[in-house]
Short mmCIF file of N, CA and C in Angstrom, two decimals:
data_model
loop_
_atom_site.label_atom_id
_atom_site.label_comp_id
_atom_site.label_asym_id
_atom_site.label_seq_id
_atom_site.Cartn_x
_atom_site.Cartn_y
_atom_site.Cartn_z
N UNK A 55 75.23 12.57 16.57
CA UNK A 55 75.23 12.53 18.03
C UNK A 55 75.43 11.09 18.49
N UNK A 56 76.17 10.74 19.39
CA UNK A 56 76.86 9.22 20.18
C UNK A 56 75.49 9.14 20.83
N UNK A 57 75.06 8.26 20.84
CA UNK A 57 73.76 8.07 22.21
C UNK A 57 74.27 7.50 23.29
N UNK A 58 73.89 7.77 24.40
CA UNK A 58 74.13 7.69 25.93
C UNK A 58 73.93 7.04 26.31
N UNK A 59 72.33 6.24 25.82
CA UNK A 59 71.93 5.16 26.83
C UNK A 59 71.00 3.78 25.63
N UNK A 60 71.87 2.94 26.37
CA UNK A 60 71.33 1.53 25.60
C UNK A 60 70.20 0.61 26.82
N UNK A 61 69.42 0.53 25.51
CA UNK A 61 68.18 -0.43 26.03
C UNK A 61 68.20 -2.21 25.05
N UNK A 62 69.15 -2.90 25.76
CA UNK A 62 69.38 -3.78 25.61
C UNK A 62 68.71 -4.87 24.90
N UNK A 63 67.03 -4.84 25.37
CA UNK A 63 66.38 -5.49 24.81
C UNK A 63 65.10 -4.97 24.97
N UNK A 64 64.85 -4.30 23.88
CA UNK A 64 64.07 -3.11 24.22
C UNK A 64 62.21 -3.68 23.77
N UNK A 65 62.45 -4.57 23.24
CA UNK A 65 60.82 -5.11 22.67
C UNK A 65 59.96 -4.13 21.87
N UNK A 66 58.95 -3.86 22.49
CA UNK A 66 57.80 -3.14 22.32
C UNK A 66 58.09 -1.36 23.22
N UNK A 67 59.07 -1.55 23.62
CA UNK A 67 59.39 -0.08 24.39
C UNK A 67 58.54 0.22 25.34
N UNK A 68 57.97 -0.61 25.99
CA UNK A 68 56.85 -0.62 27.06
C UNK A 68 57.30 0.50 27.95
N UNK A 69 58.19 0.49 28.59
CA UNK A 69 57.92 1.24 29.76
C UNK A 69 58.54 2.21 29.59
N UNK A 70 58.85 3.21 28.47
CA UNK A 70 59.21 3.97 27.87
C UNK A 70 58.39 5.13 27.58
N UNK A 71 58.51 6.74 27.92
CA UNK A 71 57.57 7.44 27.78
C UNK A 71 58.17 8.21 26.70
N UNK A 72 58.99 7.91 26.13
CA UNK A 72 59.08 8.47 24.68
C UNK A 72 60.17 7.37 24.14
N UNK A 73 59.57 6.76 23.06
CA UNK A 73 59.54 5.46 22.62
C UNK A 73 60.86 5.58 21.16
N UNK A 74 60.80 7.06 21.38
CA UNK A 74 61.60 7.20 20.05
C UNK A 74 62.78 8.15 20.72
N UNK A 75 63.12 7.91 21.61
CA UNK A 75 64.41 8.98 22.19
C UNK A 75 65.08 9.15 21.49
N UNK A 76 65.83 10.14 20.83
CA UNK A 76 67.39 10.04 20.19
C UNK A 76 68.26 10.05 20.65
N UNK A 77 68.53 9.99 22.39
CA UNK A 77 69.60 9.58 23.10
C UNK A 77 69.62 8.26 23.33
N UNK A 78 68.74 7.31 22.76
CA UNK A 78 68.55 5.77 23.13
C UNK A 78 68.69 5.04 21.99
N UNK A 79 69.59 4.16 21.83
CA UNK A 79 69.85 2.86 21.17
C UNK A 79 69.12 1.72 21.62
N UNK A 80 68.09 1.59 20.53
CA UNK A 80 67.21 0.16 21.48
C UNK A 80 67.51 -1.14 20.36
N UNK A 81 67.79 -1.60 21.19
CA UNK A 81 68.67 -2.94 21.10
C UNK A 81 67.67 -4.46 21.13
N UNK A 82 67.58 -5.39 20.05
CA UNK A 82 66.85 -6.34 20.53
C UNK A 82 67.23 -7.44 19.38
N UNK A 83 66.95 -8.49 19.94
CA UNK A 83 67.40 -9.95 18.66
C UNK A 83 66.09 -9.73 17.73
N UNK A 84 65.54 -8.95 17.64
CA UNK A 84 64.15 -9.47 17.00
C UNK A 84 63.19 -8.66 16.16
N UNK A 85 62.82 -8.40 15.13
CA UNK A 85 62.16 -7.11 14.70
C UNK A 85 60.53 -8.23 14.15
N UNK A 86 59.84 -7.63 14.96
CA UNK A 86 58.33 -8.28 15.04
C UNK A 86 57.05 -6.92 14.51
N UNK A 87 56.42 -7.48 13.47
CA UNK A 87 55.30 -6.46 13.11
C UNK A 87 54.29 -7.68 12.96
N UNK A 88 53.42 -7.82 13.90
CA UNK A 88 51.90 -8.47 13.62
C UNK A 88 50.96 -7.95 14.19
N UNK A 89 49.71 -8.79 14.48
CA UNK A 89 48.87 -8.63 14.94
C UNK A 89 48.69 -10.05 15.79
N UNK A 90 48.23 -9.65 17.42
CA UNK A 90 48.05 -10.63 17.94
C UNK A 90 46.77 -11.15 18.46
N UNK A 91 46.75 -12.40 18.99
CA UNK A 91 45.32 -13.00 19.16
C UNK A 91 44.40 -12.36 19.93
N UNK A 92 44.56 -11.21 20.43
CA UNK A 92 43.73 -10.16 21.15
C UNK A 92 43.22 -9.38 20.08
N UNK A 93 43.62 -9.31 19.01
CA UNK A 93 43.61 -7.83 18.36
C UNK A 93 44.32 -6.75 18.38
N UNK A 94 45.38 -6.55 19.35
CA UNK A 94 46.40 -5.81 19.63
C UNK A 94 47.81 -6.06 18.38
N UNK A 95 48.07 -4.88 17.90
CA UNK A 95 49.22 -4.65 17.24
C UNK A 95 50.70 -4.77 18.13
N UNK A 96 51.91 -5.80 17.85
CA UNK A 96 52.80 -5.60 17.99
C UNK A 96 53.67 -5.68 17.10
N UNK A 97 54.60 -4.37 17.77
CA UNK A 97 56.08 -3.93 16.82
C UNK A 97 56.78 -3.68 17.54
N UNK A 98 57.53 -4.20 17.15
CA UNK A 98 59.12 -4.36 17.55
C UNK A 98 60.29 -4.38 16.39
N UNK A 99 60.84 -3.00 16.84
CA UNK A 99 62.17 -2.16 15.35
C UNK A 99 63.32 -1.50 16.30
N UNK A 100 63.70 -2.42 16.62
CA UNK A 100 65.18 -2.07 17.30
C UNK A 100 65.83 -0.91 16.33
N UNK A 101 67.15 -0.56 16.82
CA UNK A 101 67.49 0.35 15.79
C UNK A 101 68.41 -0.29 15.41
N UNK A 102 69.22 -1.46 16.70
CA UNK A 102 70.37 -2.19 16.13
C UNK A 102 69.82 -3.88 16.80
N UNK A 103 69.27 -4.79 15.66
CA UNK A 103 69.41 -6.08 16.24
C UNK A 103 70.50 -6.78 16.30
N UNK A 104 70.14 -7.39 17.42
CA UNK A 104 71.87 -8.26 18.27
C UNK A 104 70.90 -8.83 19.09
N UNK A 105 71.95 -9.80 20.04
CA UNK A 105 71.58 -10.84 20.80
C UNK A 105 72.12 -9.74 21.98
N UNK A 106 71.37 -9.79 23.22
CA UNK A 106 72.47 -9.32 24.11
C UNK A 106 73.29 -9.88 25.17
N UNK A 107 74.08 -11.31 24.68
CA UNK A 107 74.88 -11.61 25.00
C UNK A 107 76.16 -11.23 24.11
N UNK A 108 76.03 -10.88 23.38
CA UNK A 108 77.00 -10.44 22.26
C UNK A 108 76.77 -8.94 21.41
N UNK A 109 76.87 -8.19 22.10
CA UNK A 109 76.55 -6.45 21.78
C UNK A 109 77.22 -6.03 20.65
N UNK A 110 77.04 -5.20 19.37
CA UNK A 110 78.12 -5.25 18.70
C UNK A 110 78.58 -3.69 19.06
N UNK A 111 78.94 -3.12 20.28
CA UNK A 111 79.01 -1.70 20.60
C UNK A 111 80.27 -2.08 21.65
N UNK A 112 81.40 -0.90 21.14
CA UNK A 112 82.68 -1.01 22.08
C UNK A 112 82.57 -1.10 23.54
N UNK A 113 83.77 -1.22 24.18
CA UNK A 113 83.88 -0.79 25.92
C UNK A 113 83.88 0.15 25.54
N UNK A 114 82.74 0.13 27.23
CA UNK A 114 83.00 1.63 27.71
C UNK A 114 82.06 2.34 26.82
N UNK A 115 80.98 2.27 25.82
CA UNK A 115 80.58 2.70 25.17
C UNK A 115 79.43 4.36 25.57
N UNK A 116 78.46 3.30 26.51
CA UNK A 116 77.46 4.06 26.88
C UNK A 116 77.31 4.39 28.41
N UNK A 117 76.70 5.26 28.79
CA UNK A 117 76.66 6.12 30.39
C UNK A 117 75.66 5.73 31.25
N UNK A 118 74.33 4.81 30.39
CA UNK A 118 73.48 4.37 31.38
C UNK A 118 72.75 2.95 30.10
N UNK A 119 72.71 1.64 30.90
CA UNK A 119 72.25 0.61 30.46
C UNK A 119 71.07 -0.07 30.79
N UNK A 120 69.95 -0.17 30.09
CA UNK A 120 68.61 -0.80 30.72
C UNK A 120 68.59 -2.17 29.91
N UNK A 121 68.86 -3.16 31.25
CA UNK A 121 68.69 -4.79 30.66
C UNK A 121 67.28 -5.46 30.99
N UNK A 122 66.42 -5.55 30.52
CA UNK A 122 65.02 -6.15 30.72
C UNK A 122 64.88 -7.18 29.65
N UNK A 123 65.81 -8.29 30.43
CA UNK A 123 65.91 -9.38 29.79
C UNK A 123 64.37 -10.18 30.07
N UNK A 124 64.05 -11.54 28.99
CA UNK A 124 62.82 -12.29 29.22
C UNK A 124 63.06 -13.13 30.24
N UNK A 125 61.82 -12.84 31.20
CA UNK A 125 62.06 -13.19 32.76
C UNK A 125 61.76 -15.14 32.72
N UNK A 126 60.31 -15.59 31.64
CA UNK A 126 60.00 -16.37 31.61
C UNK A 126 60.20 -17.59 30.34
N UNK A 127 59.87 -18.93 31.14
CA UNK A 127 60.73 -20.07 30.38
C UNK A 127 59.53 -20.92 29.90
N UNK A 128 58.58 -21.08 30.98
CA UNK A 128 57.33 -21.77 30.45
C UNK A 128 56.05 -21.34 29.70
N UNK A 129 56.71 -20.53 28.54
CA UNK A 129 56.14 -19.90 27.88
C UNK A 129 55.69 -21.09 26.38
N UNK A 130 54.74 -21.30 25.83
CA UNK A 130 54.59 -21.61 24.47
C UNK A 130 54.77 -20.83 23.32
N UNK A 131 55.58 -21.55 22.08
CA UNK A 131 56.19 -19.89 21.17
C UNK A 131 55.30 -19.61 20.97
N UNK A 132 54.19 -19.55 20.69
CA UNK A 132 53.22 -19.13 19.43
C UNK A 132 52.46 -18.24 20.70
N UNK A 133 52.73 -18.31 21.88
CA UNK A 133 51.45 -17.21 22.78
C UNK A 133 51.88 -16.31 22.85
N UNK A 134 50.63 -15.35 23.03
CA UNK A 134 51.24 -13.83 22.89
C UNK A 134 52.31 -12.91 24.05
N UNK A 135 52.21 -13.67 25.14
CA UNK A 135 53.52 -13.18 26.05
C UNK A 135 54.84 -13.73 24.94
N UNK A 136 54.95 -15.00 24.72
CA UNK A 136 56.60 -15.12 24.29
C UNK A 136 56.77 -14.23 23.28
N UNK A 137 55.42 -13.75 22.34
CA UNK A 137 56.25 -12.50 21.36
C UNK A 137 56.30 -11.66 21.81
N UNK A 138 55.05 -11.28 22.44
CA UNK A 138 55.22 -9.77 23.70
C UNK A 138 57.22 -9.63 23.97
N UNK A 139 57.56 -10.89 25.52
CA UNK A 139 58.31 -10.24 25.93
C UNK A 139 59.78 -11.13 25.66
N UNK A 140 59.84 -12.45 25.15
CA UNK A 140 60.16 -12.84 24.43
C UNK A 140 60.13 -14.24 25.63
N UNK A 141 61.32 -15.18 25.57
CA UNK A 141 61.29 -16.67 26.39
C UNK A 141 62.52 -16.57 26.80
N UNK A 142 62.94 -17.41 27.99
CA UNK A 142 64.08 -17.41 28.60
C UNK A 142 64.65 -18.91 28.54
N UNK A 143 64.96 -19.45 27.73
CA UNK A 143 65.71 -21.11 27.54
C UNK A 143 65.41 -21.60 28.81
N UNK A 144 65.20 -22.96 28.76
CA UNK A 144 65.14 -23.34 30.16
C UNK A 144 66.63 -23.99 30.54
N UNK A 145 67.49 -24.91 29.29
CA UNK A 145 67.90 -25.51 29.79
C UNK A 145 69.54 -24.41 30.13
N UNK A 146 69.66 -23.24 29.81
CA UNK A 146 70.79 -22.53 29.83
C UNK A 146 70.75 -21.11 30.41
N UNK A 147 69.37 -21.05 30.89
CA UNK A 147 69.07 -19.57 31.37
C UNK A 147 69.92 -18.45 32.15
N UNK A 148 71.00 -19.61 33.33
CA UNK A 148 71.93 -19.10 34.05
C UNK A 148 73.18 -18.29 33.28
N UNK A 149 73.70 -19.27 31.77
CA UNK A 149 74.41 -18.72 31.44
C UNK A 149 74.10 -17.51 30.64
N UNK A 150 73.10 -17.53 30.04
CA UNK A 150 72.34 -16.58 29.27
C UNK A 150 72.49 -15.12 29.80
N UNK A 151 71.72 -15.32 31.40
CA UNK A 151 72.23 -14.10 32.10
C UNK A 151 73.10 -13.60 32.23
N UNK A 152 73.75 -14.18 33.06
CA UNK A 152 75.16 -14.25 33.22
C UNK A 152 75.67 -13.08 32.36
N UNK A 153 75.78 -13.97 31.31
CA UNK A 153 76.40 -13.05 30.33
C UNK A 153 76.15 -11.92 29.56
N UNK A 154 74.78 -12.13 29.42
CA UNK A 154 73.76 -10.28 29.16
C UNK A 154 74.31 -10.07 30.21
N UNK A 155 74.50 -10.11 30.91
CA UNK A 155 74.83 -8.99 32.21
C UNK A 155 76.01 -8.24 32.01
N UNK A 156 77.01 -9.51 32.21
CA UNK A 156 78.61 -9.17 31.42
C UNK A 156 78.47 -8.11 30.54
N UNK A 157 77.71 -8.54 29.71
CA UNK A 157 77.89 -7.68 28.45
C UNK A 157 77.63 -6.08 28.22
N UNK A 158 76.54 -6.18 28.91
CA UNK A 158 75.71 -4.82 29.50
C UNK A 158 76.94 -4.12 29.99
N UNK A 159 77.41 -4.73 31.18
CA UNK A 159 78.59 -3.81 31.74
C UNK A 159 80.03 -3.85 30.96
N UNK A 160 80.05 -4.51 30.06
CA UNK A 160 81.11 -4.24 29.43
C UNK A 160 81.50 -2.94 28.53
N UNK A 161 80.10 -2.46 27.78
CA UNK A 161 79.56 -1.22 27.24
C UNK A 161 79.24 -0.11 27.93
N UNK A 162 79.00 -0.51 29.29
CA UNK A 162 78.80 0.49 29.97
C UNK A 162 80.00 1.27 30.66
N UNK A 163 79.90 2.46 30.53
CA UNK A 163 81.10 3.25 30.75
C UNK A 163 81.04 3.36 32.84
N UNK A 164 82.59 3.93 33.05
CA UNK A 164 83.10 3.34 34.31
C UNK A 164 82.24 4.69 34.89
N UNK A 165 81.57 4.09 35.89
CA UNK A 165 80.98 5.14 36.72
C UNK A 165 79.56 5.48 36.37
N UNK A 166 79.39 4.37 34.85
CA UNK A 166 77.67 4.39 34.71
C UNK A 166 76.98 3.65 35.38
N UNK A 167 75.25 3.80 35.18
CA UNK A 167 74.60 3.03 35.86
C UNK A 167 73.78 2.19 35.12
N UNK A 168 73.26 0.89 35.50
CA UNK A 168 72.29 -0.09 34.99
C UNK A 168 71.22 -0.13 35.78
N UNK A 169 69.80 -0.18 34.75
CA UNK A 169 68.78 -0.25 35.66
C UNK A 169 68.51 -1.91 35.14
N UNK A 170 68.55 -2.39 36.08
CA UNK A 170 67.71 -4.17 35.78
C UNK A 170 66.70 -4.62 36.29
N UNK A 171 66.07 -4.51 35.58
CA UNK A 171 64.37 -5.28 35.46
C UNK A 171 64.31 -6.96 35.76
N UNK A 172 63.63 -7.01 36.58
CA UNK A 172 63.34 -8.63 37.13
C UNK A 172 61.61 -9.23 37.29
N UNK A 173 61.59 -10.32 36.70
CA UNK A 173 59.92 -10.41 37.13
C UNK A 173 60.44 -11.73 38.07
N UNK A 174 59.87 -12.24 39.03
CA UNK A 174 60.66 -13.52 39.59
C UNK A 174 59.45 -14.64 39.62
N UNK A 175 58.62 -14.15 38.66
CA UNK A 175 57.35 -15.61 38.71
C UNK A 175 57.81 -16.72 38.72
N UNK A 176 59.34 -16.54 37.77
CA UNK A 176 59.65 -18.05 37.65
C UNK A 176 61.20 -18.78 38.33
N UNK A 177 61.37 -17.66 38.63
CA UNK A 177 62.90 -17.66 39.30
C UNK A 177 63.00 -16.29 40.06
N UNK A 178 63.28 -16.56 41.59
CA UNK A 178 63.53 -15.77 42.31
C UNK A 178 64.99 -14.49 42.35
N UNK A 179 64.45 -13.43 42.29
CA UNK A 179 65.82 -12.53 42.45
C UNK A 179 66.72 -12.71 43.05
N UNK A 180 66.86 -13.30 44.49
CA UNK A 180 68.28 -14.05 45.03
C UNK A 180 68.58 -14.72 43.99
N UNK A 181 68.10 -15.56 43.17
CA UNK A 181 68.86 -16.44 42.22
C UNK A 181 69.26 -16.08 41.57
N UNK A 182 68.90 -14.55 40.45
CA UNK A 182 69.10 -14.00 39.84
C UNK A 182 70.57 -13.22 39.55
N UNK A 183 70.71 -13.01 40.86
CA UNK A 183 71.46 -11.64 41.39
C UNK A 183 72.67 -13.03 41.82
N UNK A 184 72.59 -13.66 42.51
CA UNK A 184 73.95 -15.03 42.41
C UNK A 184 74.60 -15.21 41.16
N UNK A 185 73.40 -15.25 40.46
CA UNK A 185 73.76 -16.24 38.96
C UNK A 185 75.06 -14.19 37.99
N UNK A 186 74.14 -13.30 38.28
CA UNK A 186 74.99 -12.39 37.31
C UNK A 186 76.35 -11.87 38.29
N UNK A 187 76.47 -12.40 39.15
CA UNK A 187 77.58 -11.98 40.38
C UNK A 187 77.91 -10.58 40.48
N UNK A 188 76.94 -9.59 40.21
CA UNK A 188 76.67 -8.47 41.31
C UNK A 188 75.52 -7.79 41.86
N UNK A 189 75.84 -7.30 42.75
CA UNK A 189 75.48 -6.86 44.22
C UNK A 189 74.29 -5.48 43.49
N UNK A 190 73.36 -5.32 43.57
CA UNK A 190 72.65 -3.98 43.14
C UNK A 190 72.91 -2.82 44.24
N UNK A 191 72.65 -1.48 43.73
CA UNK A 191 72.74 -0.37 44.75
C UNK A 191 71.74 0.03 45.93
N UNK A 192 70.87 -0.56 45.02
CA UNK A 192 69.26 -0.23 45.54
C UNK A 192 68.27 -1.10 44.91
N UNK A 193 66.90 -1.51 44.95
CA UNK A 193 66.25 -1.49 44.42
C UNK A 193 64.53 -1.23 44.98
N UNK A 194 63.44 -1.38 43.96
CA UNK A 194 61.94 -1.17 44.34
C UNK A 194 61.27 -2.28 43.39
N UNK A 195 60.46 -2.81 44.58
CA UNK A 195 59.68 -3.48 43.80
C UNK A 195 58.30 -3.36 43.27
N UNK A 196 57.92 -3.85 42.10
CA UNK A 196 56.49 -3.00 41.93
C UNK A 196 55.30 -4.62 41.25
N UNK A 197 54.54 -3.50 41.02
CA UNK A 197 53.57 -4.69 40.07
C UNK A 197 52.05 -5.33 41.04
N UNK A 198 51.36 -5.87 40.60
CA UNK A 198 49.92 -6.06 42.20
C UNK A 198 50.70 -6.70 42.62
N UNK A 199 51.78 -7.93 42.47
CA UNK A 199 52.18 -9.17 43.43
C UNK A 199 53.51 -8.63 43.90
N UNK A 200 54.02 -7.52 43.84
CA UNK A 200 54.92 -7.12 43.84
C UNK A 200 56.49 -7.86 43.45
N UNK A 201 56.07 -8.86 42.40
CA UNK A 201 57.08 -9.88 41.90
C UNK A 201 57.85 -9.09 41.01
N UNK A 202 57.94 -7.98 40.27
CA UNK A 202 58.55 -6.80 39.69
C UNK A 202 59.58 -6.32 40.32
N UNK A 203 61.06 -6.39 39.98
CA UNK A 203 62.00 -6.01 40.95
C UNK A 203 62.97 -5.16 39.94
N UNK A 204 62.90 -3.88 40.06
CA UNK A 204 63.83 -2.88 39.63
C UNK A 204 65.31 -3.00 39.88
N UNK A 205 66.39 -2.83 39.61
CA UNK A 205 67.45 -2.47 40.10
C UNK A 205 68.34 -1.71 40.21
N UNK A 206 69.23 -1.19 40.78
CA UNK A 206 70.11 -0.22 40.07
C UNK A 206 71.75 -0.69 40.58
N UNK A 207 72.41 -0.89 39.34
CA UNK A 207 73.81 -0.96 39.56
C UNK A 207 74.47 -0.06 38.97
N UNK A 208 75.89 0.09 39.66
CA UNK A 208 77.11 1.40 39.00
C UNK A 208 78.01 0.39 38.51
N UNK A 209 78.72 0.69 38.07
CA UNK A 209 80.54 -0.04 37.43
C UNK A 209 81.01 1.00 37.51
N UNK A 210 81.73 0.66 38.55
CA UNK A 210 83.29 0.76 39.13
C UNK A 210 84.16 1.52 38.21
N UNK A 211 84.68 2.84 38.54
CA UNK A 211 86.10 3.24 37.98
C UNK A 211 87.00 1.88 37.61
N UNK A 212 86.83 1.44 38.58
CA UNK A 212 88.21 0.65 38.21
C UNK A 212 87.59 -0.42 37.43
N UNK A 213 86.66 -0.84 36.40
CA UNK A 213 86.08 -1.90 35.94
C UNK A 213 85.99 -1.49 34.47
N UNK A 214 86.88 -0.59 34.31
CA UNK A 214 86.76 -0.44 33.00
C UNK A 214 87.44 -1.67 32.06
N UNK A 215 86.62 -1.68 31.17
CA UNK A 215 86.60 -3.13 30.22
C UNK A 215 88.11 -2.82 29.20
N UNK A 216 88.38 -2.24 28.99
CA UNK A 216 89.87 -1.78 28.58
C UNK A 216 90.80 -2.90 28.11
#
């Protein structure tokens, strides 16, 4: 079976209510099994590691794309958020996006949708949304500070990566 929907950088599968879909390709640079300074177990077992600026999956591939790239930069490696959710470079972050973004929609088939995940503690979603140069359909924001910003984008019939 082709799977449908790629989770770009999928971590720990947090917000995932079935963690093992077989319509989902979870996607991540990183395969992590420890134990962290809480006592809490993390794992992280992509099914395909990659960077996701560089996907190794054709155009046009998949019908729906979830990018929940690492929101934050002033992270220390060794604390348990940067393995949690991983770090965002400080000095290249724009292009970083940028191009996960690109990339996301390059795989994504014409007339699919992307959901994009934003935390803006450290960089605001206007900036965000400039820096990947498109426009979302909708979005909701969640979280107590409501700094959690969902999104939803389509690609275009005519944006097929071809």
């Amino acid at each position: 079976m082709k799977k449908r929907v790629l989770d770009a950088c999928c971590g720990s599968r947090m917000f995932w209510f079935d963690k093992k879909n077989p319509d989902v390709e979870f996607c991540d640079i990183r395969t992590v099994d420890e134990t962290l300074c809480d006592g809490r177990k993390l794992e992280i077992f992509p099914d395909t590691v990659a960077d996701f600026t560089d996907l190794p999956f054709d155009n046009d591939t998949f019908w729906h794309v979830v990018f929940d790239p690492p929101h934050l930069m002033s992270l220390g490696t060794n604390s348990w958020m940067a393995k949690k959710y991983g770090v965002l470079p400080k000095e290249n972050w724009e292009k970083i996006l940028h191009d996960g973004f690109a990339e996301c929609m390059r795989v994504l088939k014409p007339n699919g949708t992307l959901i994009f995940k934003w935390n803006e503690q450290e960089i605001p979603t206007e900036k965000v949304i400039s820096v990947i140069g498109y426009n979302p359909l909708y979005g909701h924001k969640s979280g107590k500070l409501q700094k959690t910003q969902w999104m939803a984008f389509m690609k275009n019939n005519t944006e097929s990566s071809d």
